[in-house]
Amino acid sequence: MKNIYAIGVGLIGGSLAIDIKKNNPDAIIHGISRKDATLEQALSLNLIDKKATLDDLVNADLVIVSIPVDATVKLLPTILDKIPDTALVVDAGSTKVDICKAVENHPKRRNFLAMHPIAGTEHSGPTAAIAGLFNGKTNIVCEIEKTTFKLQEKALKLFGDIGMRMRYMNPADHDKHIAYVSHLSHISAFMLGKTVIDKERNERDIFDMAGSGFASTVRLAKSSPEMWTPIFKQNKSNVVETLEEYITNLTRFKEFLKDDNFEAIYTEMKSTNHIKDILNGIN
Ligand code: NAP
C-alpha cells in the first residue's frame, strides 16, 4: 500500500494515519479535506505527508474516509468513481445503513469495506489525533461478503496490525445496537450538560461544586455537533426508540421519589450495579 489517501484528517482520520504510517513507513499519506487550513494543520502535525484533491484518487491504493456521515453518503459514490480497480476504500462512519445503501449498486461496490472503529474521544479535528487510539479496540465490519477477497484480506491485515479486533454485523443490527451504547449516551450527556447550564447560570458555581463524577458523566457533551447531528438524522428511528425507553426509566425513578418509594429506588440502583461486571475489562 504505497499511496494512502485520508479523506478527513480529524480525530479518526488523523489517528488512523499515524498508526498506519508507523506500520508502513514507506507509504505516502495524502490528506484531503474541505478546508485548506485543516490540511495545513494536518501537515504541520505530521499526520499527512502531502495535500491532495479528489482527482488524485486515480493513484490510490487505499482510501480512508473519516468525515461526517452525511458527507460520507454524498461523497462515497464519487470516490468509488475515481479510484483505480485495484484500490480499497474503507469508511469509519458511526452509522452503517445509509452509507452501505449509498453504494449498494455501484459498479465498484466490491472495492469498498464498511467499518466502524469503536474508539474515540470527545475531541475533534487534526489536533485531536493520537497514536495508539485503536489498539485493543473493536472494529465493526459490515457486509464483508460484498468486498473482494483480496481487498478483505488487505483491510483485515491493516486494521489487525494497528491492534483492532474485528466483529462482523449487518448494517441494520449495527445501527440498532450502536444507538443504545453510543448514540443514547451522547444525548444523555448533552442534555445533562444543558440541564445544569440552564439552571446554574453562574458558571463559577458549576466549576466549584461539580465533582469528578459530573465531569466524567458529562464528558461526551463536549463532542462535535457537526459530527453528531447527521448521526442522529441517519439513525433517527433507532435513537427515538432508545430515548423512549430511557425517558420511561427516568419517569419511573421520579415517580418512586415522589412516592417516597426508596425501596424501589434502592432495588433499581442495585440491579444496575451489574453494569460493573459487564464493563469489566473495558479500559
Ligand atoms: P472530526 O475530528 O470532526 O474530523 C472530521 C473531518 O472531516 C474534519 O476535520 C473536517 O475537515 C472534515 N469534514 C467535515 N465535513 C466535511 C465535508 N462535508 N466534506 C469533507 N470533509 C468534511 O471527526 P471524527 O471524530 O474524526 O469523525 C470522522 C468520522 O468517524 C465520522 O463519520 C464519525 O461518525 C466517525 N467516528 C467518530 C468517532 C468519534 O469518537 N469521534 C468514533 C468512531 C467513528 P474540514 O475542517 O476541512 O471541514
CSV table of C-alpha atoms and ligand atoms in Angstrom, one decimal:
chain,number,residue,atom,x,y,z
A,1,MET,CA,0.0,0.0,0.0
A,2,LYS,CA,2.1,2.9,-1.3
A,3,ASN,CA,-0.4,5.7,-1.8
A,4,ILE,CA,-2.9,6.1,1.1
A,5,TYR,CA,-5.5,8.9,0.9
A,6,ALA,CA,-7.1,10.1,4.1
A,7,ILE,CA,-10.3,11.9,3.3
A,8,GLY,CA,-10.9,13.7,6.6
A,9,VAL,CA,-7.9,14.2,8.9
A,10,GLY,CA,-9.6,14.9,12.2
A,11,LEU,CA,-9.7,12.6,15.3
A,12,ILE,CA,-10.3,9.4,13.4
A,13,GLY,CA,-8.7,10.0,10.1
A,14,GLY,CA,-5.6,11.6,11.7
A,15,SER,CA,-5.3,8.8,14.3
A,16,LEU,CA,-5.6,6.1,11.6
A,17,ALA,CA,-3.0,7.9,9.6
A,18,ILE,CA,-0.5,8.0,12.5
A,19,ASP,CA,-0.8,4.2,13.3
A,20,ILE,CA,-0.9,3.1,9.6
A,21,LYS,CA,2.2,5.2,8.8
A,22,LYS,CA,4.0,3.7,11.8
A,23,ASN,CA,3.4,0.2,10.4
A,24,ASN,CA,4.0,1.2,6.8
A,25,PRO,CA,6.8,3.7,6.8
A,26,ASP,CA,7.2,3.7,3.0
A,27,ALA,CA,3.6,4.6,2.4
A,28,ILE,CA,2.8,8.2,1.5
A,29,ILE,CA,-0.2,9.6,3.3
A,30,HIS,CA,-2.1,12.1,1.2
A,31,GLY,CA,-4.7,14.3,3.0
A,32,ILE,CA,-8.0,15.5,1.6
A,33,SER,CA,-10.3,17.9,3.4
A,34,ARG,CA,-12.9,20.6,2.8
A,35,LYS,CA,-10.7,23.4,4.2
A,36,ASP,CA,-7.1,24.1,3.2
A,37,ALA,CA,-6.4,25.3,6.8
A,38,THR,CA,-7.3,21.8,8.1
A,39,LEU,CA,-4.8,20.2,5.7
A,40,GLU,CA,-2.1,22.7,6.6
A,41,GLN,CA,-2.7,21.8,10.3
A,42,ALA,CA,-2.5,18.1,9.5
A,43,LEU,CA,0.7,18.7,7.6
A,44,SER,CA,2.3,20.6,10.4
A,45,LEU,CA,1.3,17.9,12.9
A,46,ASN,CA,2.9,15.3,10.6
A,47,LEU,CA,-0.4,13.4,10.3
A,48,ILE,CA,-0.1,13.5,6.5
A,49,ASP,CA,2.8,13.7,4.1
A,50,LYS,CA,1.1,15.7,1.3
A,51,LYS,CA,-2.1,17.6,0.4
A,52,ALA,CA,-4.3,16.2,-2.3
A,53,THR,CA,-7.6,16.5,-4.0
A,54,LEU,CA,-10.3,14.0,-5.1
A,55,ASP,CA,-8.9,14.0,-8.6
A,56,ASP,CA,-5.6,12.5,-7.2
A,57,LEU,CA,-7.6,9.3,-6.2
A,58,VAL,CA,-6.7,7.8,-9.6
A,59,ASN,CA,-3.3,6.9,-7.9
A,60,ALA,CA,-4.8,5.4,-4.7
A,61,ASP,CA,-4.0,2.0,-3.2
A,62,LEU,CA,-6.1,2.8,-0.1
A,63,VAL,CA,-8.7,5.4,0.7
A,64,ILE,CA,-9.8,6.0,4.3
A,65,VAL,CA,-13.0,8.1,4.6
A,66,SER,CA,-13.4,9.7,8.0
A,67,ILE,CA,-15.8,12.7,7.6
A,68,PRO,CA,-19.3,13.2,9.0
A,69,VAL,CA,-21.7,10.5,7.9
A,70,ASP,CA,-23.9,12.8,5.8
A,71,ALA,CA,-20.8,13.9,3.8
A,72,THR,CA,-19.7,10.2,3.5
A,73,VAL,CA,-23.1,9.3,1.9
A,74,LYS,CA,-22.8,12.1,-0.6
A,75,LEU,CA,-19.1,11.6,-1.4
A,76,LEU,CA,-18.7,7.8,-1.4
A,77,PRO,CA,-20.1,7.2,-4.9
A,78,THR,CA,-17.7,9.9,-6.4
A,79,ILE,CA,-14.8,8.3,-4.5
A,80,LEU,CA,-15.5,4.9,-6.0
A,81,ASP,CA,-15.9,6.5,-9.5
A,82,LYS,CA,-12.4,8.0,-9.2
A,83,ILE,CA,-10.3,5.1,-7.7
A,84,PRO,CA,-8.5,2.5,-9.8
A,85,ASP,CA,-9.9,-1.0,-10.0
A,86,THR,CA,-7.3,-2.3,-7.5
A,87,ALA,CA,-7.9,0.2,-4.7
A,88,LEU,CA,-9.5,-0.4,-1.3
A,89,VAL,CA,-11.9,2.2,0.1
A,90,VAL,CA,-12.9,2.0,3.8
A,91,ASP,CA,-15.1,4.3,5.8
A,92,ALA,CA,-15.2,4.9,9.6
A,93,GLY,CA,-18.7,6.3,9.9
A,94,SER,CA,-20.7,5.8,13.1
A,95,THR,CA,-23.8,4.7,11.1
A,96,LYS,CA,-23.8,2.0,8.5
A,97,VAL,CA,-27.3,1.6,6.9
A,98,ASP,CA,-27.3,4.8,4.8
A,99,ILE,CA,-23.6,4.5,3.9
A,100,CYS,CA,-23.9,0.9,2.7
A,101,LYS,CA,-27.1,1.8,0.8
A,102,ALA,CA,-25.4,4.8,-0.9
A,103,VAL,CA,-23.1,2.4,-2.8
A,104,GLU,CA,-25.1,-0.9,-3.0
A,105,ASN,CA,-25.4,-0.7,-6.8
A,106,HIS,CA,-22.1,1.0,-7.5
A,107,PRO,CA,-20.0,-0.9,-10.2
A,108,LYS,CA,-17.1,-0.7,-7.7
A,109,ARG,CA,-19.0,-1.8,-4.6
A,110,ARG,CA,-16.5,-4.7,-4.3
A,111,ASN,CA,-13.7,-2.2,-3.7
A,112,PHE,CA,-15.5,-0.8,-0.6
A,113,LEU,CA,-15.5,-2.1,3.0
A,114,ALA,CA,-17.8,-0.5,5.6
A,115,MET,CA,-16.4,-0.2,9.1
A,116,HIS,CA,-16.9,1.4,12.4
A,117,PRO,CA,-13.9,1.5,14.7
A,118,ILE,CA,-15.3,1.7,18.2
A,119,ALA,CA,-12.7,4.1,19.5
A,120,GLY,CA,-12.6,7.8,20.0
A,121,THR,CA,-12.6,10.8,22.4
A,122,GLU,CA,-14.8,13.8,22.8
A,123,HIS,CA,-12.3,16.0,20.9
A,124,SER,CA,-12.2,16.7,17.1
A,125,GLY,CA,-10.1,18.0,14.3
A,126,PRO,CA,-6.4,17.3,13.5
A,127,THR,CA,-5.2,18.3,16.9
A,128,ALA,CA,-7.3,15.5,18.5
A,129,ALA,CA,-5.5,12.8,16.6
A,130,ILE,CA,-3.5,10.5,18.8
A,131,ALA,CA,-1.2,7.4,18.3
A,132,GLY,CA,-2.5,4.1,19.5
A,133,LEU,CA,-6.2,5.1,19.6
A,134,PHE,CA,-7.3,1.8,18.1
A,135,ASN,CA,-5.1,-0.6,20.0
A,136,GLY,CA,-7.2,-3.3,21.7
A,137,LYS,CA,-10.4,-1.8,20.4
A,138,THR,CA,-13.2,-3.4,18.3
A,139,ASN,CA,-13.7,-2.7,14.6
A,140,ILE,CA,-17.3,-3.4,13.4
A,141,VAL,CA,-17.1,-4.6,9.8
A,142,CYS,CA,-20.4,-4.7,7.8
A,143,GLU,CA,-21.3,-6.7,4.6
A,144,ILE,CA,-17.7,-8.1,4.3
A,145,GLU,CA,-19.0,-10.6,1.7
A,146,LYS,CA,-19.6,-7.7,-0.7
A,147,THR,CA,-15.9,-6.8,-0.8
A,148,THR,CA,-13.4,-8.8,-3.0
A,149,PHE,CA,-11.5,-11.5,-1.0
A,150,LYS,CA,-8.1,-9.8,-1.9
A,151,LEU,CA,-9.2,-6.4,-0.5
A,152,GLN,CA,-10.9,-8.0,2.5
A,153,GLU,CA,-7.5,-9.6,3.4
A,154,LYS,CA,-5.7,-6.3,2.9
A,155,ALA,CA,-8.2,-4.5,5.2
A,156,LEU,CA,-8.2,-7.1,7.9
A,157,LYS,CA,-4.3,-7.1,8.0
A,158,LEU,CA,-4.2,-3.3,8.0
A,159,PHE,CA,-6.6,-3.0,10.9
A,160,GLY,CA,-5.4,-6.1,12.7
A,161,ASP,CA,-1.8,-4.6,12.6
A,162,ILE,CA,-3.0,-1.5,14.5
A,163,GLY,CA,-4.4,-3.7,17.2
A,164,MET,CA,-8.1,-3.9,16.3
A,165,ARG,CA,-10.4,-6.9,16.9
A,166,MET,CA,-12.9,-7.4,14.1
A,167,ARG,CA,-16.6,-8.0,14.8
A,168,TYR,CA,-19.0,-8.7,11.9
A,169,MET,CA,-22.5,-7.4,11.7
A,170,ASN,CA,-25.1,-6.4,9.2
A,171,PRO,CA,-25.7,-2.6,8.9
A,172,ALA,CA,-29.2,-2.7,10.4
A,173,ASP,CA,-28.0,-4.6,13.5
A,174,HIS,CA,-25.0,-2.3,13.8
A,175,ASP,CA,-27.2,0.8,13.8
A,176,LYS,CA,-29.7,-0.7,16.2
A,177,HIS,CA,-27.1,-1.7,18.8
A,178,ILE,CA,-24.9,1.4,18.5
A,179,ALA,CA,-28.0,3.6,19.2
A,180,TYR,CA,-28.0,2.1,22.8
A,181,VAL,CA,-24.3,2.0,23.6
A,182,SER,CA,-23.2,5.2,21.9
A,183,HIS,CA,-25.9,7.4,20.5
A,184,LEU,CA,-28.0,7.4,23.6
A,185,SER,CA,-25.0,8.1,25.9
A,186,HIS,CA,-24.2,11.2,23.9
A,187,ILE,CA,-27.8,12.6,24.0
A,188,SER,CA,-27.8,11.8,27.7
A,189,ALA,CA,-24.6,13.7,28.3
A,190,PHE,CA,-25.7,16.7,26.1
A,191,MET,CA,-29.0,17.0,27.9
A,192,LEU,CA,-27.4,16.6,31.4
A,193,GLY,CA,-25.0,19.3,30.5
A,194,LYS,CA,-27.8,21.5,29.2
A,195,THR,CA,-29.9,20.9,32.3
A,196,VAL,CA,-27.1,22.1,34.6
A,197,ILE,CA,-26.1,25.0,32.4
A,198,ASP,CA,-29.7,26.2,32.2
A,199,LYS,CA,-30.2,26.0,35.9
A,200,GLU,CA,-26.8,27.1,37.2
A,201,ARG,CA,-26.4,30.4,35.4
A,202,ASN,CA,-23.3,31.1,37.4
A,203,GLU,CA,-20.5,29.1,35.7
A,204,ARG,CA,-18.2,29.6,38.6
A,205,ASP,CA,-20.7,27.7,40.9
A,206,ILE,CA,-20.7,24.8,38.4
A,207,PHE,CA,-17.0,24.8,38.3
A,208,ASP,CA,-16.6,25.0,42.1
A,209,MET,CA,-19.3,22.4,43.0
A,210,ALA,CA,-19.0,19.9,40.2
A,211,GLY,CA,-17.1,16.8,41.3
A,212,SER,CA,-15.3,14.4,39.0
A,213,GLY,CA,-18.5,12.4,38.8
A,214,PHE,CA,-20.2,15.2,37.0
A,215,ALA,CA,-17.2,15.9,34.8
A,216,SER,CA,-16.9,12.2,33.7
A,217,THR,CA,-20.7,11.8,33.2
A,218,VAL,CA,-21.0,15.0,31.1
A,219,ARG,CA,-17.7,14.5,29.1
A,220,LEU,CA,-19.4,13.5,25.9
A,221,ALA,CA,-21.3,16.8,25.8
A,222,LYS,CA,-18.0,18.3,24.5
A,223,SER,CA,-18.4,16.3,21.3
A,224,SER,CA,-18.8,18.0,17.9
A,225,PRO,CA,-22.4,18.9,16.9
A,226,GLU,CA,-21.2,18.8,13.2
A,227,MET,CA,-20.4,15.2,13.5
A,228,TRP,CA,-23.3,14.2,15.8
A,229,THR,CA,-26.3,15.9,14.1
A,230,PRO,CA,-26.0,13.8,10.9
A,231,ILE,CA,-25.6,10.6,13.0
A,232,PHE,CA,-28.9,11.3,14.8
A,233,LYS,CA,-30.5,12.1,11.5
A,234,GLN,CA,-29.4,8.9,9.9
A,235,ASN,CA,-30.2,6.7,12.9
A,236,LYS,CA,-33.4,8.6,13.9
A,237,SER,CA,-35.8,5.6,14.3
A,238,ASN,CA,-33.4,3.6,16.5
A,239,VAL,CA,-32.4,6.6,18.5
A,240,VAL,CA,-36.1,7.6,19.2
A,241,GLU,CA,-36.7,4.0,20.4
A,242,THR,CA,-33.8,4.2,22.9
A,243,LEU,CA,-34.9,7.6,24.1
A,244,GLU,CA,-38.4,6.4,24.8
A,245,GLU,CA,-37.0,3.6,26.9
A,246,TYR,CA,-34.6,6.0,28.7
A,247,ILE,CA,-37.4,8.5,29.4
A,248,THR,CA,-39.6,5.8,30.8
A,249,ASN,CA,-36.9,4.8,33.2
A,250,LEU,CA,-36.3,8.4,34.2
A,251,THR,CA,-40.0,9.0,34.8
A,252,ARG,CA,-40.2,5.8,36.9
A,253,PHE,CA,-37.3,7.0,39.0
A,254,LYS,CA,-39.1,10.3,39.5
A,255,GLU,CA,-42.3,8.6,40.5
A,256,PHE,CA,-40.5,6.4,43.0
A,257,LEU,CA,-39.0,9.5,44.6
A,258,LYS,CA,-42.3,11.4,44.7
A,259,ASP,CA,-43.9,8.4,46.3
A,260,ASP,CA,-41.1,8.0,48.9
A,261,ASN,CA,-40.6,4.5,47.5
A,262,PHE,CA,-36.9,4.3,48.5
A,263,GLU,CA,-37.0,0.5,48.5
A,264,ALA,CA,-37.7,0.6,44.7
A,265,ILE,CA,-35.0,3.2,44.2
A,266,TYR,CA,-32.5,1.0,46.1
A,267,THR,CA,-33.5,-2.0,44.0
A,268,GLU,CA,-33.2,-0.1,40.7
A,269,MET,CA,-29.7,1.0,41.6
A,270,LYS,CA,-28.7,-2.4,43.0
A,271,SER,CA,-29.7,-4.2,39.9
A,272,THR,CA,-28.0,-1.6,37.7
A,273,ASN,CA,-24.7,-2.2,39.6
A,274,HIS,CA,-24.4,-5.3,37.4
A,275,ILE,CA,-23.0,-2.9,34.7
A,276,LYS,CA,-19.7,-3.2,36.7
A,277,ASP,CA,-19.4,-6.9,35.6
A,278,ILE,CA,-20.5,-6.1,32.0
A,279,LEU,CA,-17.9,-3.4,31.6
A,280,ASN,CA,-15.2,-5.1,33.5
A,281,GLY,CA,-12.1,-5.2,31.2
A,282,ILE,CA,-13.1,-2.2,29.1
A,283,ASN,CA,-10.4,0.5,29.6
B,1,NAP,P1,-13.6,15.3,13.2
B,1,NAP,O1,-12.4,15.1,14.1
B,1,NAP,O2,-14.5,16.4,13.3
B,1,NAP,O3,-13.0,15.2,11.7
B,1,NAP,C1,-13.8,15.2,10.6
B,1,NAP,C2,-13.1,16.0,9.5
B,1,NAP,O4,-14.0,15.9,8.4
B,1,NAP,C3,-12.9,17.4,9.8
B,1,NAP,O5,-11.5,17.6,10.0
B,1,NAP,C4,-13.5,18.2,8.6
B,1,NAP,O6,-12.4,18.9,8.0
B,1,NAP,C5,-13.9,17.1,7.6
B,1,NAP,N1,-15.2,17.4,7.1
B,1,NAP,C6,-16.3,17.9,7.8
B,1,NAP,N2,-17.3,18.0,6.9
B,1,NAP,C7,-16.9,17.6,5.7
B,1,NAP,C8,-17.5,17.5,4.4
B,1,NAP,N3,-18.8,17.9,4.3
B,1,NAP,N4,-16.7,17.1,3.4
B,1,NAP,C9,-15.4,16.8,3.6
B,1,NAP,N5,-14.8,16.8,4.8
B,1,NAP,C10,-15.5,17.3,5.8
B,1,NAP,O7,-14.5,13.9,13.2
B,1,NAP,P2,-14.1,12.5,13.6
B,1,NAP,O8,-14.3,12.3,15.1
B,1,NAP,O9,-12.7,12.1,13.1
B,1,NAP,O10,-15.2,11.6,12.8
B,1,NAP,C11,-15.0,11.2,11.5
B,1,NAP,C12,-15.9,10.1,11.2
B,1,NAP,O11,-15.6,9.0,12.1
B,1,NAP,C13,-17.4,10.4,11.4
B,1,NAP,O12,-18.1,9.7,10.3
B,1,NAP,C14,-17.7,9.7,12.7
B,1,NAP,O13,-19.1,9.3,12.7
B,1,NAP,C15,-16.8,8.6,12.7
B,1,NAP,N6,-16.4,8.1,14.1
B,1,NAP,C16,-16.1,9.0,15.1
B,1,NAP,C17,-15.8,8.6,16.3
B,1,NAP,C18,-15.5,9.5,17.5
B,1,NAP,O14,-15.5,9.1,18.6
B,1,NAP,N7,-15.3,10.8,17.2
B,1,NAP,C19,-15.6,7.2,16.6
B,1,NAP,C20,-15.7,6.3,15.5
B,1,NAP,C21,-16.2,6.8,14.3
B,1,NAP,P3,-12.6,20.4,7.5
B,1,NAP,O15,-12.1,21.2,8.7
B,1,NAP,O16,-11.8,20.5,6.3
B,1,NAP,O17,-14.1,20.7,7.2
